[in-house]
Amino acid sequence: MSFIQKAASLIIGDPNELTNIPRKRLTNHMTERDLIRLESEIGAQIFGPLPHGHRREFFCLDSRTWIWYEEWTDIMHRTQSSTIRYEVTDNGVLKVQDSARYSYLEGEEYDHFAVAVQIYYEHVAREIYRRNPSNGQRLQAQMV
Amino acid sequence: MSTQSLQVPATNNYLDTLSGVYDAPSSVSAPSLPPADMRLGYATPPHQPHINLSAPSFEQMSAQQYHPTPQHISAGYPQHPPFGYNTEHAQVPTSSQEIEMHHMPAANREVVPYDSYRHGEGDQWEAAERIARAEQEAMSTYPVEEKVAAPSLEQLKSAGEWIKLWRQQFYEQDPSAAGTFNLFDDETWGSAR
């Protein structure tokens, strides 16, 4: 590294740090999985702070399916997890808990889920896809 | 002109009755409402993830703009967004129409002639800049309404369809990147599983 490069690095930091950013997140070649991960980072924040040692995912799996995943360590230091699948059907929102229990959301539980979906939609539209959630148009295109 | 989107109570009373607390794994049922300061970005969450920094830039995204086609619509793709949709926002305004920035805090809302917004000069240009700044602010500060109305089933369906649609624009030009998302794939959850 030349003297000028060293001096510059003192001022602007290590330029190599820029290359440490996963390139996949900087390109258009993102898979569905990559996008879901990004969305889930937002989804996990919707419900407030996580209890210590917990990990949460909340994301739209496909157009009719939403996933809530929670992972934690129990008092025996064993990893536990719970997965809830919400299926938006013509008859309501079917909750499938750990692939065993089935029930339709009702009342307050439905409201919670529906509001969470709305918040998720609003945030994902703006923060990942740069869309105006009210009309689907690209946000910055409106400012041209 | 009204919008149904982002209807959030102005007070915490509603939250007091609806918000739940995660206490035990067995109690995981429906998602509880987030705290007031996290809802709809009303205030910046204390641990906001670096989504804005790491998500693709506008320039990167614009290379793969999605242009809805009749094929998409006939294939069951959504025709309009689920929340706050109205016909006046569904098309580009004409020169005689006005743009009202609904998705802004009420204090920042302005109505300007479309021509000045697009081709403004002088004072008009300043107005356009104010709109642009307000829109930027709206990216992180969402409007608050006084009434809460849970989205309908149809809105939930539409929301999922729109999200799916937006995802597709990222990988539809690279078919090899698309694929079925396997929830239980180890790679999905990393080493935690």
Tab-separated table of N, CA and C in Angstrom, chain B residues 65-132:
chain	number	residue	atom	x	y	z
B	65	GLN	N	-37.273	-2.993	-13.966
B	65	GLN	CA	-38.611	-2.465	-13.708
B	65	GLN	C	-39.663	-3.478	-14.105
B	66	TYR	N	-40.684	-3.476	-13.310
B	66	TYR	CA	-41.785	-4.361	-13.639
B	66	TYR	C	-42.856	-3.571	-14.362
B	67	HIS	N	-43.236	-4.068	-15.493
B	67	HIS	CA	-44.294	-3.426	-16.256
B	67	HIS	C	-45.466	-4.393	-16.350
B	68	PRO	N	-46.510	-4.148	-15.595
B	68	PRO	CA	-47.647	-5.073	-15.628
B	68	PRO	C	-48.186	-5.217	-17.045
B	69	THR	N	-48.510	-6.393	-17.372
B	69	THR	CA	-49.060	-6.676	-18.689
B	69	THR	C	-50.412	-7.350	-18.521
B	70	PRO	N	-51.212	-7.345	-19.550
B	70	PRO	CA	-52.494	-8.053	-19.463
B	70	PRO	C	-52.315	-9.511	-19.079
B	71	GLN	N	-51.175	-10.086	-19.505
B	71	GLN	CA	-50.957	-11.492	-19.170
B	71	GLN	C	-50.848	-11.668	-17.666
B	72	HIS	N	-50.171	-10.711	-17.034
B	72	HIS	CA	-50.033	-10.807	-15.590
B	72	HIS	C	-51.396	-10.719	-14.918
B	73	ILE	N	-52.207	-9.808	-15.393
B	73	ILE	CA	-53.505	-9.611	-14.755
B	73	ILE	C	-54.399	-10.812	-14.996
B	74	SER	N	-54.410	-11.276	-16.220
B	74	SER	CA	-55.263	-12.417	-16.509
B	74	SER	C	-54.779	-13.662	-15.803
B	75	ALA	N	-53.498	-13.661	-15.452
B	75	ALA	CA	-52.973	-14.821	-14.750
B	75	ALA	C	-53.285	-14.759	-13.262
B	76	GLY	N	-54.037	-13.772	-12.874
B	76	GLY	CA	-54.443	-13.701	-11.477
B	76	GLY	C	-53.619	-12.749	-10.650
B	77	TYR	N	-52.749	-12.015	-11.292
B	77	TYR	CA	-51.964	-11.063	-10.534
B	77	TYR	C	-52.842	-9.890	-10.093
B	78	PRO	N	-52.475	-9.255	-9.032
B	78	PRO	CA	-53.321	-8.181	-8.510
B	78	PRO	C	-53.387	-7.001	-9.462
B	79	GLN	N	-54.505	-6.364	-9.477
B	79	GLN	CA	-54.668	-5.208	-10.342
B	79	GLN	C	-54.456	-3.903	-9.596
B	80	HIS	N	-54.588	-3.933	-8.325
B	80	HIS	CA	-54.334	-2.734	-7.543
B	80	HIS	C	-53.955	-3.136	-6.124
B	81	PRO	N	-53.220	-2.277	-5.439
B	81	PRO	CA	-52.770	-2.589	-4.086
B	81	PRO	C	-53.948	-2.711	-3.110
B	82	PRO	N	-53.715	-3.404	-2.034
B	82	PRO	CA	-54.826	-3.707	-1.138
B	82	PRO	C	-55.209	-2.587	-0.200
B	83	PHE	N	-54.286	-1.734	0.141
B	83	PHE	CA	-54.567	-0.764	1.186
B	83	PHE	C	-54.537	0.653	0.625
B	84	GLY	N	-55.590	1.367	0.862
B	84	GLY	CA	-55.600	2.770	0.495
B	84	GLY	C	-55.702	3.012	-0.987
B	85	TYR	N	-56.128	2.020	-1.711
B	85	TYR	CA	-56.215	2.194	-3.147
B	85	TYR	C	-57.415	3.052	-3.525
B	86	ASN	N	-57.223	3.937	-4.444
B	86	ASN	CA	-58.367	4.567	-5.083
B	86	ASN	C	-58.005	4.880	-6.523
B	87	THR	N	-58.990	5.051	-7.328
B	87	THR	CA	-58.764	5.123	-8.764
B	87	THR	C	-57.923	6.321	-9.162
B	88	GLU	N	-57.981	7.388	-8.391
B	88	GLU	CA	-57.215	8.572	-8.780
B	88	GLU	C	-55.724	8.337	-8.658
B	89	HIS	N	-55.326	7.386	-7.814
B	89	HIS	CA	-53.906	7.109	-7.659
B	89	HIS	C	-53.447	5.996	-8.594
B	90	ALA	N	-54.360	5.429	-9.296
B	90	ALA	CA	-54.010	4.273	-10.105
B	90	ALA	C	-53.415	4.657	-11.443
B	91	GLN	N	-53.464	5.928	-11.784
B	91	GLN	CA	-52.927	6.333	-13.064
B	91	GLN	C	-52.137	7.635	-12.912
B	92	VAL	N	-51.310	7.888	-13.869
B	92	VAL	CA	-50.511	9.106	-13.831
B	92	VAL	C	-51.432	10.305	-14.003
B	93	PRO	N	-51.322	11.294	-13.151
B	93	PRO	CA	-52.217	12.433	-13.264
B	93	PRO	C	-51.994	13.197	-14.565
B	94	THR	N	-53.032	13.783	-15.051
B	94	THR	CA	-52.888	14.647	-16.218
B	94	THR	C	-52.435	16.014	-15.750
B	95	SER	N	-52.141	16.885	-16.687
B	95	SER	CA	-51.602	18.186	-16.316
B	95	SER	C	-52.586	19.009	-15.503
B	96	SER	N	-53.873	18.737	-15.663
B	96	SER	CA	-54.858	19.539	-14.946
B	96	SER	C	-55.193	18.951	-13.580
B	97	GLN	N	-54.685	17.760	-13.342
B	97	GLN	CA	-54.984	17.152	-12.058
B	97	GLN	C	-53.954	17.571	-11.020
B	98	GLU	N	-54.299	17.293	-9.791
B	98	GLU	CA	-53.399	17.638	-8.713
B	98	GLU	C	-52.937	16.378	-8.006
B	99	ILE	N	-51.766	16.471	-7.470
B	99	ILE	CA	-51.229	15.350	-6.712
B	99	ILE	C	-51.350	15.676	-5.237
B	100	GLU	N	-51.942	14.789	-4.551
B	100	GLU	CA	-52.012	14.962	-3.109
B	100	GLU	C	-51.242	13.821	-2.476
B	101	MET	N	-50.315	14.161	-1.651
B	101	MET	CA	-49.455	13.148	-1.078
B	101	MET	C	-50.137	12.571	0.158
B	102	HIS	N	-50.874	11.533	-0.062
B	102	HIS	CA	-51.655	10.962	1.033
B	102	HIS	C	-50.787	10.258	2.054
B	103	HIS	N	-49.727	9.666	1.571
B	103	HIS	CA	-48.933	8.901	2.517
B	103	HIS	C	-47.876	9.769	3.163
B	104	MET	N	-48.368	10.772	3.798
B	104	MET	CA	-47.497	11.671	4.551
B	104	MET	C	-48.218	12.035	5.827
B	105	PRO	N	-47.451	12.424	6.811
B	105	PRO	CA	-48.104	12.990	7.980
B	105	PRO	C	-48.943	14.187	7.546
B	106	ALA	N	-50.051	14.370	8.216
B	106	ALA	CA	-50.977	15.407	7.795
B	106	ALA	C	-50.315	16.774	7.687
B	107	ALA	N	-49.390	17.041	8.605
B	107	ALA	CA	-48.767	18.364	8.618
B	107	ALA	C	-47.934	18.609	7.365
B	108	ASN	N	-47.506	17.544	6.737
B	108	ASN	CA	-46.640	17.701	5.570
B	108	ASN	C	-47.386	17.611	4.254
B	109	ARG	N	-48.650	17.363	4.334
B	109	ARG	CA	-49.390	17.210	3.097
B	109	ARG	C	-49.498	18.536	2.354
B	110	GLU	N	-49.312	18.425	1.082
B	110	GLU	CA	-49.490	19.597	0.251
B	110	GLU	C	-50.156	19.172	-1.040
B	111	VAL	N	-50.814	20.109	-1.629
B	111	VAL	CA	-51.412	19.852	-2.931
B	111	VAL	C	-50.803	20.848	-3.900
B	112	VAL	N	-50.202	20.328	-4.934
B	112	VAL	CA	-49.594	21.219	-5.923
B	112	VAL	C	-50.059	20.788	-7.298
B	113	PRO	N	-50.138	21.736	-8.205
B	113	PRO	CA	-50.493	21.354	-9.569
B	113	PRO	C	-49.458	20.393	-10.128
B	114	TYR	N	-49.910	19.470	-10.878
B	114	TYR	CA	-48.996	18.461	-11.405
B	114	TYR	C	-47.893	19.092	-12.243
B	115	ASP	N	-48.247	20.100	-13.020
B	115	ASP	CA	-47.247	20.710	-13.887
B	115	ASP	C	-46.105	21.330	-13.093
B	116	SER	N	-46.453	21.975	-11.987
B	116	SER	CA	-45.401	22.600	-11.203
B	116	SER	C	-44.580	21.549	-10.481
B	117	TYR	N	-45.212	20.444	-10.170
B	117	TYR	CA	-44.503	19.360	-9.514
B	117	TYR	C	-43.484	18.759	-10.470
B	118	ARG	N	-43.888	18.659	-11.722
B	118	ARG	CA	-43.027	18.002	-12.694
B	118	ARG	C	-42.098	18.976	-13.406
B	119	HIS	N	-42.611	20.130	-13.718
B	119	HIS	CA	-41.818	21.060	-14.527
B	119	HIS	C	-41.613	22.393	-13.818
B	120	GLY	N	-41.691	22.397	-12.522
B	120	GLY	CA	-41.724	23.651	-11.795
B	120	GLY	C	-40.468	24.494	-11.928
B	121	GLU	N	-40.645	25.766	-11.793
B	121	GLU	CA	-39.531	26.711	-11.795
B	121	GLU	C	-39.765	27.684	-10.651
B	122	GLY	N	-38.680	28.255	-10.166
B	122	GLY	CA	-38.796	29.267	-9.145
B	122	GLY	C	-39.553	28.774	-7.934
B	123	ASP	N	-40.572	29.534	-7.565
B	123	ASP	CA	-41.356	29.175	-6.395
B	123	ASP	C	-41.989	27.801	-6.554
B	124	GLN	N	-42.393	27.544	-7.784
B	124	GLN	CA	-43.031	26.244	-8.010
B	124	GLN	C	-42.030	25.122	-7.794
B	125	TRP	N	-40.813	25.380	-8.189
B	125	TRP	CA	-39.795	24.367	-8.001
B	125	TRP	C	-39.540	24.131	-6.513
B	126	GLU	N	-39.573	25.220	-5.765
B	126	GLU	CA	-39.398	25.056	-4.318
B	126	GLU	C	-40.515	24.212	-3.740
B	127	ALA	N	-41.709	24.434	-4.249
B	127	ALA	CA	-42.838	23.619	-3.774
B	127	ALA	C	-42.608	22.165	-4.111
B	128	ALA	N	-42.090	21.929	-5.305
B	128	ALA	CA	-41.823	20.552	-5.701
B	128	ALA	C	-40.759	19.931	-4.812
B	129	GLU	N	-39.768	20.748	-4.452
B	129	GLU	CA	-38.729	20.230	-3.556
B	129	GLU	C	-39.290	19.898	-2.185
B	130	ARG	N	-40.228	20.746	-1.734
B	130	ARG	CA	-40.843	20.447	-0.436
B	130	ARG	C	-41.589	19.115	-0.496
B	131	ILE	N	-42.245	18.908	-1.607
B	131	ILE	CA	-42.958	17.642	-1.771
B	131	ILE	C	-41.965	16.478	-1.745
B	132	ALA	N	-40.865	16.677	-2.442
B	132	ALA	CA	-39.884	15.596	-2.495
B	132	ALA	C	-39.334	15.301	-1.112
